[in-house]
Coordinates of C-alpha atoms and ligand atoms in Angstrom, one line a residue:
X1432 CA 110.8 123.9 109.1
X1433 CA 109.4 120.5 109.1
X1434 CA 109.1 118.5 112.9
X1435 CA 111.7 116.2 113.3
X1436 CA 110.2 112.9 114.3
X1437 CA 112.1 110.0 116.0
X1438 CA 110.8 106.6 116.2
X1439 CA 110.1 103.2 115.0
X1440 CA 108.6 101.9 111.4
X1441 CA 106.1 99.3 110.3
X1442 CA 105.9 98.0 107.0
X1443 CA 103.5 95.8 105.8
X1444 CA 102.2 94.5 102.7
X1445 CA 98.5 93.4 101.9
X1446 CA 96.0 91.9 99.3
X1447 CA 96.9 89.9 96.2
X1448 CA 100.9 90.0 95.4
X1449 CA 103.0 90.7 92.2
X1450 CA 106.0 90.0 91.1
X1451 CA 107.3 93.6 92.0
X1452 CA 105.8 94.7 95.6
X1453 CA 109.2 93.0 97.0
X1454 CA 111.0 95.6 95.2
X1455 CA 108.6 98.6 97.0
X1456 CA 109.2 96.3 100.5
X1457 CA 113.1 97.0 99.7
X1458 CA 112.3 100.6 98.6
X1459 CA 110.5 101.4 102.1
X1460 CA 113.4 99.0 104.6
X1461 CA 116.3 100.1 102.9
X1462 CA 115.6 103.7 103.2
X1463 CA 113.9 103.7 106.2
X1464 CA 116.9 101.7 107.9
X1465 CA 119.2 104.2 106.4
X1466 CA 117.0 107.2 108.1
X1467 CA 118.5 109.0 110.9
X1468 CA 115.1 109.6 112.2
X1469 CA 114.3 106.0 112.1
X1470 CA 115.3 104.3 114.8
X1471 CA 114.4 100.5 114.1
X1472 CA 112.0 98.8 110.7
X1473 CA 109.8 96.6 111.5
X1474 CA 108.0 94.3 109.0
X1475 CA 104.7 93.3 109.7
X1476 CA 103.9 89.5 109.1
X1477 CA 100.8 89.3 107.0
X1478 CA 100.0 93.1 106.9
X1479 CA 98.0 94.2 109.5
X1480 CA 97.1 90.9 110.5
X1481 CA 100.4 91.0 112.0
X1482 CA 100.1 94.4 114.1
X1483 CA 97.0 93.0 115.9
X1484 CA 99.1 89.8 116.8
X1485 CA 102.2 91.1 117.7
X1486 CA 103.9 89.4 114.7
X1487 CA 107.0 91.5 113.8
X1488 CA 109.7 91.4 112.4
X1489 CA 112.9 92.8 113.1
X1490 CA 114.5 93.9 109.2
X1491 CA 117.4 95.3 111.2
X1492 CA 118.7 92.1 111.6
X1493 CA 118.5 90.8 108.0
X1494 CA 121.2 90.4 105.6
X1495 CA 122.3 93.4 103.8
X1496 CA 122.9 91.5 101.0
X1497 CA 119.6 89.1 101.0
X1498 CA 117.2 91.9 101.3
X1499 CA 118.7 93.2 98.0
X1500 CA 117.7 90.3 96.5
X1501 CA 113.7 91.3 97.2
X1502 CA 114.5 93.8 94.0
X1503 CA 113.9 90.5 92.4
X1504 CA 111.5 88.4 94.6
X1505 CA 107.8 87.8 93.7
X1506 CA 105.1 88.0 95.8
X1507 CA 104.6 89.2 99.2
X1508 CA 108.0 88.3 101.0
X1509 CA 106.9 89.1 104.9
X1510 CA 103.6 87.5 104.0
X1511 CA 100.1 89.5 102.9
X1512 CA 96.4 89.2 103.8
X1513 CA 92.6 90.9 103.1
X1514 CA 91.3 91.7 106.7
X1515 CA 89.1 94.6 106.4
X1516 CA 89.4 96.8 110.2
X1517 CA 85.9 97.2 111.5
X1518 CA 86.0 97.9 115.3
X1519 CA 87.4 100.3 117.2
X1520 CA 88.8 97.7 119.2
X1521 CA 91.2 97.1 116.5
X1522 CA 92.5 100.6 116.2
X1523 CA 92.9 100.3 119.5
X1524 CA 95.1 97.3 119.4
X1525 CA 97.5 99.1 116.9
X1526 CA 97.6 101.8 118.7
X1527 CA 98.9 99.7 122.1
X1528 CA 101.1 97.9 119.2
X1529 CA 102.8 101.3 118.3
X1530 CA 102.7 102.7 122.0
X1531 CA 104.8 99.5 122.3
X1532 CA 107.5 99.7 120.0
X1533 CA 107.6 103.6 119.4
X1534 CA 106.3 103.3 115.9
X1535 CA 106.0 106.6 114.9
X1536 CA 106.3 105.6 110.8
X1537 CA 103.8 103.2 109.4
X1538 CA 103.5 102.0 105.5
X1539 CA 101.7 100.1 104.3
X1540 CA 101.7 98.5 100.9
X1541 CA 98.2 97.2 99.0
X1542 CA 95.5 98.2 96.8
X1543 CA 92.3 100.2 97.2
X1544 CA 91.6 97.8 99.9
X1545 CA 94.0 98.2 101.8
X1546 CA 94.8 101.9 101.5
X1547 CA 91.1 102.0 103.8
X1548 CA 93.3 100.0 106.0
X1549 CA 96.4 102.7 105.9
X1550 CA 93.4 105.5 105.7
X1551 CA 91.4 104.3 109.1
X1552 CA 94.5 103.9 110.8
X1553 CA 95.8 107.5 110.0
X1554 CA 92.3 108.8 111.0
X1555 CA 92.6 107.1 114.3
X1556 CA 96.5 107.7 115.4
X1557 CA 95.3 111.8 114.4
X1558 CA 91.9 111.7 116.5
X1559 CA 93.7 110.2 119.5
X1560 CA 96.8 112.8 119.1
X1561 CA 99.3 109.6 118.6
X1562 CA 102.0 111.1 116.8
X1563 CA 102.6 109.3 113.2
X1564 CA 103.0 108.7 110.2
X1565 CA 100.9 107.1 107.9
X1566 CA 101.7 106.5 103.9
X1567 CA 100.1 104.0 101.5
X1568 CA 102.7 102.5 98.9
X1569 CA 100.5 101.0 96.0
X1570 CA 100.2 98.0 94.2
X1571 CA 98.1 95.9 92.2
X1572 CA 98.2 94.0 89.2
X1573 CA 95.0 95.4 88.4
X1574 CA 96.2 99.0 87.9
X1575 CA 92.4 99.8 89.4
X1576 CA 93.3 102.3 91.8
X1577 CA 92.3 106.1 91.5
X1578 CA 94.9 109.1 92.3
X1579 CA 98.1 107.3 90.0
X1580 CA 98.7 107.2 86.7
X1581 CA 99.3 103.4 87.0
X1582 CA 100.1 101.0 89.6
X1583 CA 103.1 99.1 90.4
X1584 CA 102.8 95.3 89.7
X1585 CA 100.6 96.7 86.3
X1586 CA 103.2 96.3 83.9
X1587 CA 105.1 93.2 84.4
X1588 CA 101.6 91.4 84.7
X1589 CA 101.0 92.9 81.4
X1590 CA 104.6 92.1 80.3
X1591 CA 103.8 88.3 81.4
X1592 CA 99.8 88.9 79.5
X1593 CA 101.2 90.1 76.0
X1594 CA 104.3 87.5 75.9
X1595 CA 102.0 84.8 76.7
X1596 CA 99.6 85.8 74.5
X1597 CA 102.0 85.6 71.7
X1598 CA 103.6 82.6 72.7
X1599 CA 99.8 80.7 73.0
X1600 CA 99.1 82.1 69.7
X1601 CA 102.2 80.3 68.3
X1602 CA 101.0 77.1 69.8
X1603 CA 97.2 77.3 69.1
X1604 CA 97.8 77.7 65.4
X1605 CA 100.1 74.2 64.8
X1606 CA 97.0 71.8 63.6
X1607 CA 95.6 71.8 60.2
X1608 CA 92.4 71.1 62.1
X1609 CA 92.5 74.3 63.8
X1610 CA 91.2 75.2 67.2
X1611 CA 89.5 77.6 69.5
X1612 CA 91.7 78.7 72.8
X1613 CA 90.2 80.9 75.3
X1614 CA 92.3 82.2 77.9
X1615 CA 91.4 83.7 81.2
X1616 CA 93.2 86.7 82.4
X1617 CA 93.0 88.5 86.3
X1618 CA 91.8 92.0 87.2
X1619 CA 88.5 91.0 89.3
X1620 CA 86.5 94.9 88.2
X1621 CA 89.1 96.5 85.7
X1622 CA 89.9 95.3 82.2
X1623 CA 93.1 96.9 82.2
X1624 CA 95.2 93.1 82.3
X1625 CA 93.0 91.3 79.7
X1626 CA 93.6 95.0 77.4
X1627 CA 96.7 94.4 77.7
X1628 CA 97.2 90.8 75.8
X1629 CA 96.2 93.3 72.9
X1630 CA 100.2 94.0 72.7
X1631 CA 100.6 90.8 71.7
X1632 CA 98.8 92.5 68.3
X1633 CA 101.9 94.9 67.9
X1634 CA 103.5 91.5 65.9
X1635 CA 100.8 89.9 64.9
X1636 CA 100.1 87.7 67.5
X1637 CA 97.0 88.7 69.2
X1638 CA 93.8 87.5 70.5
X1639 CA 90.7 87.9 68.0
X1640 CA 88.7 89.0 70.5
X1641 CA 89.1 90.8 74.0
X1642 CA 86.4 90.4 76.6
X1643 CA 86.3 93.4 79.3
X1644 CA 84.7 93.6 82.7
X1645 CA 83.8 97.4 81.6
X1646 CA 81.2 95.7 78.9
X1647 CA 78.6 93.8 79.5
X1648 CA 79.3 89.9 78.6
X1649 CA 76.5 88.1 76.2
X1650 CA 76.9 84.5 75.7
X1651 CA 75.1 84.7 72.6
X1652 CA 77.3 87.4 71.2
X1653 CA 80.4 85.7 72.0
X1654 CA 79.1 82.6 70.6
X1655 CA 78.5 84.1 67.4
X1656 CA 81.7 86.0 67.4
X1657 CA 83.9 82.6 67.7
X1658 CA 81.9 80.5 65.1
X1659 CA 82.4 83.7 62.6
X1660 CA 86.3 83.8 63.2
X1661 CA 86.7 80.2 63.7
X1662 CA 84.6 79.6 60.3
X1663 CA 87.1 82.4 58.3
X1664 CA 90.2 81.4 59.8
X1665 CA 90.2 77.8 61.1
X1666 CA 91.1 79.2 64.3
X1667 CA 90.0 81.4 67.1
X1668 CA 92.0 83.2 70.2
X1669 CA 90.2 84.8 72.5
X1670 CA 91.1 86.6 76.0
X1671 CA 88.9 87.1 78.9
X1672 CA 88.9 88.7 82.3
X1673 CA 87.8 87.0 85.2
X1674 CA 85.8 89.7 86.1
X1675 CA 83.5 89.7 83.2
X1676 CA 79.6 90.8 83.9
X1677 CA 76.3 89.7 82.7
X1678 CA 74.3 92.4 82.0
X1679 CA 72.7 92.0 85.5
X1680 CA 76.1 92.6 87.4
X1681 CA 76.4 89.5 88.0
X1682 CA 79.8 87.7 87.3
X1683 CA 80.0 85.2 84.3
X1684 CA 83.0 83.3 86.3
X1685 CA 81.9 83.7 89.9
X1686 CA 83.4 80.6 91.6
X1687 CA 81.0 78.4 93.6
X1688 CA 82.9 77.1 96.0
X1689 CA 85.0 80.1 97.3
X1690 CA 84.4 81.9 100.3
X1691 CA 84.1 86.0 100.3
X1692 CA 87.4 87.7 101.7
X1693 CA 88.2 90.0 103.9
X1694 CA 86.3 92.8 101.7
X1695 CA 83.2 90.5 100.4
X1696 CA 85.2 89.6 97.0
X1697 CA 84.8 86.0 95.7
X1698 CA 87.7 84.3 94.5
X1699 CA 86.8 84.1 90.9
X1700 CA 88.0 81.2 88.0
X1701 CA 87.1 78.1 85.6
X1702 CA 85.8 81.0 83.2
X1703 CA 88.1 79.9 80.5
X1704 CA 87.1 76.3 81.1
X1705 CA 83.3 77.0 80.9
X1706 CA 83.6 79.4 77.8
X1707 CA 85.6 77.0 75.3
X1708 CA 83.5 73.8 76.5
X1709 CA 80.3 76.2 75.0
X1710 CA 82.5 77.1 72.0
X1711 CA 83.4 73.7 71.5
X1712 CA 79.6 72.7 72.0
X1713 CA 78.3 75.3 69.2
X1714 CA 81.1 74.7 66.7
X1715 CA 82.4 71.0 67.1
X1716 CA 86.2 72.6 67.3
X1717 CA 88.5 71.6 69.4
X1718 CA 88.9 73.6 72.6
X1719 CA 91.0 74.8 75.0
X1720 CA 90.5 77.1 78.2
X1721 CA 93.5 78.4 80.1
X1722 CA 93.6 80.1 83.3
X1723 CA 96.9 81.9 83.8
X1724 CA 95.7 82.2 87.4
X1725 CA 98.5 82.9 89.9
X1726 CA 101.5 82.7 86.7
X1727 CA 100.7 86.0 86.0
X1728 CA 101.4 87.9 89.2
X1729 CA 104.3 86.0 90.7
X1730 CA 106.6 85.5 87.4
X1731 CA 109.2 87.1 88.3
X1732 CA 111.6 86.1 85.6
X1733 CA 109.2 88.4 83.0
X1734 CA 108.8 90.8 84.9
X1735 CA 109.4 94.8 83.7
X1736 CA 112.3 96.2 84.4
X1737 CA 110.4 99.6 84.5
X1738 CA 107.8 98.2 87.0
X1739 CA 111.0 96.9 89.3
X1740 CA 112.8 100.7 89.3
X1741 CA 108.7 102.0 89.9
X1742 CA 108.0 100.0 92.9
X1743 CA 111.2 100.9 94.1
X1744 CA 110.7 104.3 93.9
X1745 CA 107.3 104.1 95.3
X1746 CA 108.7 102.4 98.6
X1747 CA 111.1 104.7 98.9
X1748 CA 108.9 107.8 98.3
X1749 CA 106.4 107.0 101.1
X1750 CA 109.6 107.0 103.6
X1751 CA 111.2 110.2 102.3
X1752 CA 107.0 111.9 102.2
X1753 CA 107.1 110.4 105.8
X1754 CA 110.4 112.4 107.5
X1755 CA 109.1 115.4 105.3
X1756 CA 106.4 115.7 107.5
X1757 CA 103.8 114.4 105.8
X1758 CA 100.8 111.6 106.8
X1759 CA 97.6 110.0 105.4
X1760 CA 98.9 110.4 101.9
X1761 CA 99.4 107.4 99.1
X1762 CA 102.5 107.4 97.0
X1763 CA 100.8 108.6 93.1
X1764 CA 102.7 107.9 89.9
X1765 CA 102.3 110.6 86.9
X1766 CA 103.4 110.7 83.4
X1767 CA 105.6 112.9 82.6
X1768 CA 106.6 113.3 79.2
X1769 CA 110.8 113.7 78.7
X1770 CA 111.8 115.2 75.1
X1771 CA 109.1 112.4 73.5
X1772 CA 110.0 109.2 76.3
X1773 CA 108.3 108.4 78.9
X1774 CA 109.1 109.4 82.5
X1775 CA 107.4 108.3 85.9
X1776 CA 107.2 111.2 88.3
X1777 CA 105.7 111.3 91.7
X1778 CA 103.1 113.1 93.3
X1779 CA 101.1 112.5 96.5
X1780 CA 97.1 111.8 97.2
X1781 CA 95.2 112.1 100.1
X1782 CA 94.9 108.1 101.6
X1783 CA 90.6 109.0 101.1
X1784 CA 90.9 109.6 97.9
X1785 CA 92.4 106.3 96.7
X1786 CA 90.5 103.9 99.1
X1787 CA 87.7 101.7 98.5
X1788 CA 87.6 103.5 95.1
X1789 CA 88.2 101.7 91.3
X1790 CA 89.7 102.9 88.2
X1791 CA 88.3 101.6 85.2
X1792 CA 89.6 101.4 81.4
X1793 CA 88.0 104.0 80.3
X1794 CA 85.4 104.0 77.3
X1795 CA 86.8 105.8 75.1
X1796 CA 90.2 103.1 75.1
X1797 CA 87.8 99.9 74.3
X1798 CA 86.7 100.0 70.5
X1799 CA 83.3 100.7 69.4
X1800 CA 82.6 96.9 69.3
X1801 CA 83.5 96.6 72.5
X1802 CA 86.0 93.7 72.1
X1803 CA 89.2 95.1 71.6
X1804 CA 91.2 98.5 73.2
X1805 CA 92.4 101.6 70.8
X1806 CA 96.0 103.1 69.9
X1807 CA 95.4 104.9 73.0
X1808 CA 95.1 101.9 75.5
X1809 CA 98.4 100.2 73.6
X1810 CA 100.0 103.7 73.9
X1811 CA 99.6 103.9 77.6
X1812 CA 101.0 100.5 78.2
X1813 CA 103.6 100.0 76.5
X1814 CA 106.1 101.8 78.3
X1815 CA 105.1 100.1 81.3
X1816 CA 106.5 96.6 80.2
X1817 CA 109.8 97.9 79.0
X1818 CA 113.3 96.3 80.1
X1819 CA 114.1 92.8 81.1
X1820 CA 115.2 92.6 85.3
X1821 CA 118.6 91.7 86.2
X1822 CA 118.1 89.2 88.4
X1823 CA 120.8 86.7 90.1
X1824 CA 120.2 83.1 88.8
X1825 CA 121.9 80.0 90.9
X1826 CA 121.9 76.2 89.0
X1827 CA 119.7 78.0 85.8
X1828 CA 117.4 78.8 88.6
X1829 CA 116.0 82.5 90.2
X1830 CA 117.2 82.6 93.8
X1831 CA 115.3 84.6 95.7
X1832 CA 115.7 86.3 98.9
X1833 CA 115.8 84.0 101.8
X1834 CA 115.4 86.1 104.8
X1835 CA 115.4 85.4 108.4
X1836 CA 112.0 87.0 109.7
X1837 CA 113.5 87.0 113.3
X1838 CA 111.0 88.4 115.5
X1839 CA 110.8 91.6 117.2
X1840 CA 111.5 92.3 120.4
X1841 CA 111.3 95.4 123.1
Ligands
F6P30 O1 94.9 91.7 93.9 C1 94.3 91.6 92.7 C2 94.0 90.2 92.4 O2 95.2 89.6 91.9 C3 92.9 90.1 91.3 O3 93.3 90.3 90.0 C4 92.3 88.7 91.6 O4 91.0 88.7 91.3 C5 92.5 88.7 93.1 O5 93.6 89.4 93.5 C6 92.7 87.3 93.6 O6 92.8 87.3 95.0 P1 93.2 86.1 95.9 O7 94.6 85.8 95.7 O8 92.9 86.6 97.3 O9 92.3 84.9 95.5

């Protein structure tokens, strides 16, 4: 018989957005508001950030209607952040925080980052005997995170990648005079994004080359590669992560003017720009380096159906684990394969397991010459990007939830 426990939730949502992590934030308030053993939701503003300050929100008061409308929202709707919890102190804190408003549920929604948030305040509420709750909804465009078949946020990014792609591709190829277009795709230590403009392929309309964190970047290699393709075709298209290496470690794009984070991660960019300025420089072409930057993880209007039902699912999960009985876990996706189609089934991991750790594209999925993925990498994708969202448009425009974020009170 599992223990019955009444009380309070916190949701809250942390690191780098998508387009989708709304949808898990409606999966956890819906569900948990519709709990019996719930007593009130509370969403925390700016993740943890907000706990420490006494910055909540009370989702009880929100429109039923409006916070439907997160299904289709991008990007962190109650407000995100990368604070890393050092100090006892701040366990503390949250722990006075809960005392306070009976939280006996807390979720909270991030990547490997912030599931060591989630994890270290699990540890803490257990070591203290504070009865609670503790599950880590995932998320991250990246798709870097160990324990899950794929993350939520993964394939709508992707979705976004490949369309662009072919849609650049289009575009880049228009002047008899041809042209070299690098462009510059997010995923700061996994390759899995920039694999993933390799869809584009699937018609015809892929990059030449794909440029990996997982391999080591050589200018001169690179260099080489462009003139060859440019020289044979009169054009070359080329995609790149952010988080490309030299053989040192060190990155290729490492911004100089941004400050570390939260977790010591430099924001990185202006790789695109610094790549076709060489390529220009050694072939005389004309250039052009694009940064898809922020488009990637907030457009909404391309976003996967299949990633929207997913992060759904995963919110909702983590409250139904939660009143099972369960704590320091982090909502897994597995594959599950349904008479030939693809299926998403869920499974649990310990929080430890999935924090502070990094999933890579594995070897075997990037092709011998290191600048392109295998059948096996386009395979795993694919379903991941399929169906368009049904989302509610307003003057030809998305509108988006619009909530109230009325503070909480005791
Ligand atoms: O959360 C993942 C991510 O989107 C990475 O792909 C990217 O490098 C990073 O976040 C950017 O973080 P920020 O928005 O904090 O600059």
């Amino acid at each position: 018989m599992k223990n019955k426990l009444i009380g309070a939730a916190i949701f809250g949502q942390s690191g780098g957005p998508t387009s989708v992590i709304n949808a898990s934030a409606y999966g956890v308030i819906r569900t948990a508001l519709d709990a019996p053993e719930i007593t009130h939701v509370y969403g925390a503003a700016h993740g943890i950030v907000g706990v420490l300050n006494d910055n909540l929100y009370d989702m009880g008061k929100e429109d039923a209607d409006e916070l439907k409308l997160l299904m289709n929202t991008p990007s962190s709707e109650l407000g995100s952040c990368r604070y890393k919890i050092k100090e006892e102190h701040e366990l503390k804190r949250i722990h006075e925080i809960f005392e306070k408003y009976n939280i006996r549920y807390f979720f909270y929604n991030g990547g490997n980052d912030s599931m060591d948030t989630c994890s270290k305040v699990n540890d803490y509420m257990q070591r203290i005997g504070y009865e609670c709750r503790v599950i880590g909804v995932p998320k991250t465009i990246d798709n870097d995170l160990v324990g899950t078949d794929h993350c939520p946020g993964f394939g709508s990014a992707a979705k976004y990648i490949a369309t662009t792609i072919s849609e650049v591709y289009k575009d880049c190829h228009v002047y008899d005079t041809g042209a070299i277009t690098v462009i510059e795709i997010m995923g700061r230590h996994a390759g899995w994004l920039t694999g993933a403009s390799a869809l584009a392929s699937i018609h015809g309309l892929g990059p030449d080359y794909i440029y990996m964190p997982e391999i080591p970047f050589e200018m001169d290699d690179f260099l080489r590669n462009v003139q060859r393709t440019f020289e044979e075709k009169n054009n070359c298209l080329v995609a790149v992560s952010e988080g490309v290496r030299h053989r040192d470690g060190t990155f290729v794009a490492k911004a100089q003017i941004s400050e570390t984070d939260g977790f010591g991660h430099a924001q990185l960019g202006g790789l695109a720009a610094r790549l076709a300025h060489a390529a220009g420089q050694k072939t005389g072409a004309k250039v052009r380096g694009i940064e898809l930057s922020l488009l990637q993880r907030c457009a909404a209007h391309l976003a996967s159906q299949t990633d929207i039902e997913e992060a759904f699912l995963a919110g909702k999960s983590a409250v139904e684990h939660a009143i099972d009985g369960h704590t320091g876990k982090m909502v897994c996706f597995t594959r599950e394969n349904d008479h030939g189609k693809y299926r998403c089934g869920i499974t649990y991991e310990p929080l430890s397991v999935c924090a502070n750790m990094e999933k890579n594209v594995p070897r075997e999925w990037i092709s011998t010459c290191g600048t392109n993925v295998t059948q096996e990498f386009i395979d795993y994708v694919l379903p991941l990007i399929q169906g368009e969202n049904e989302r509610l448009l307003q003057n030809g425009l998305p509108r988006f939830a619009q909530l109230k974020k009325i503070k909480a009170e005791v």
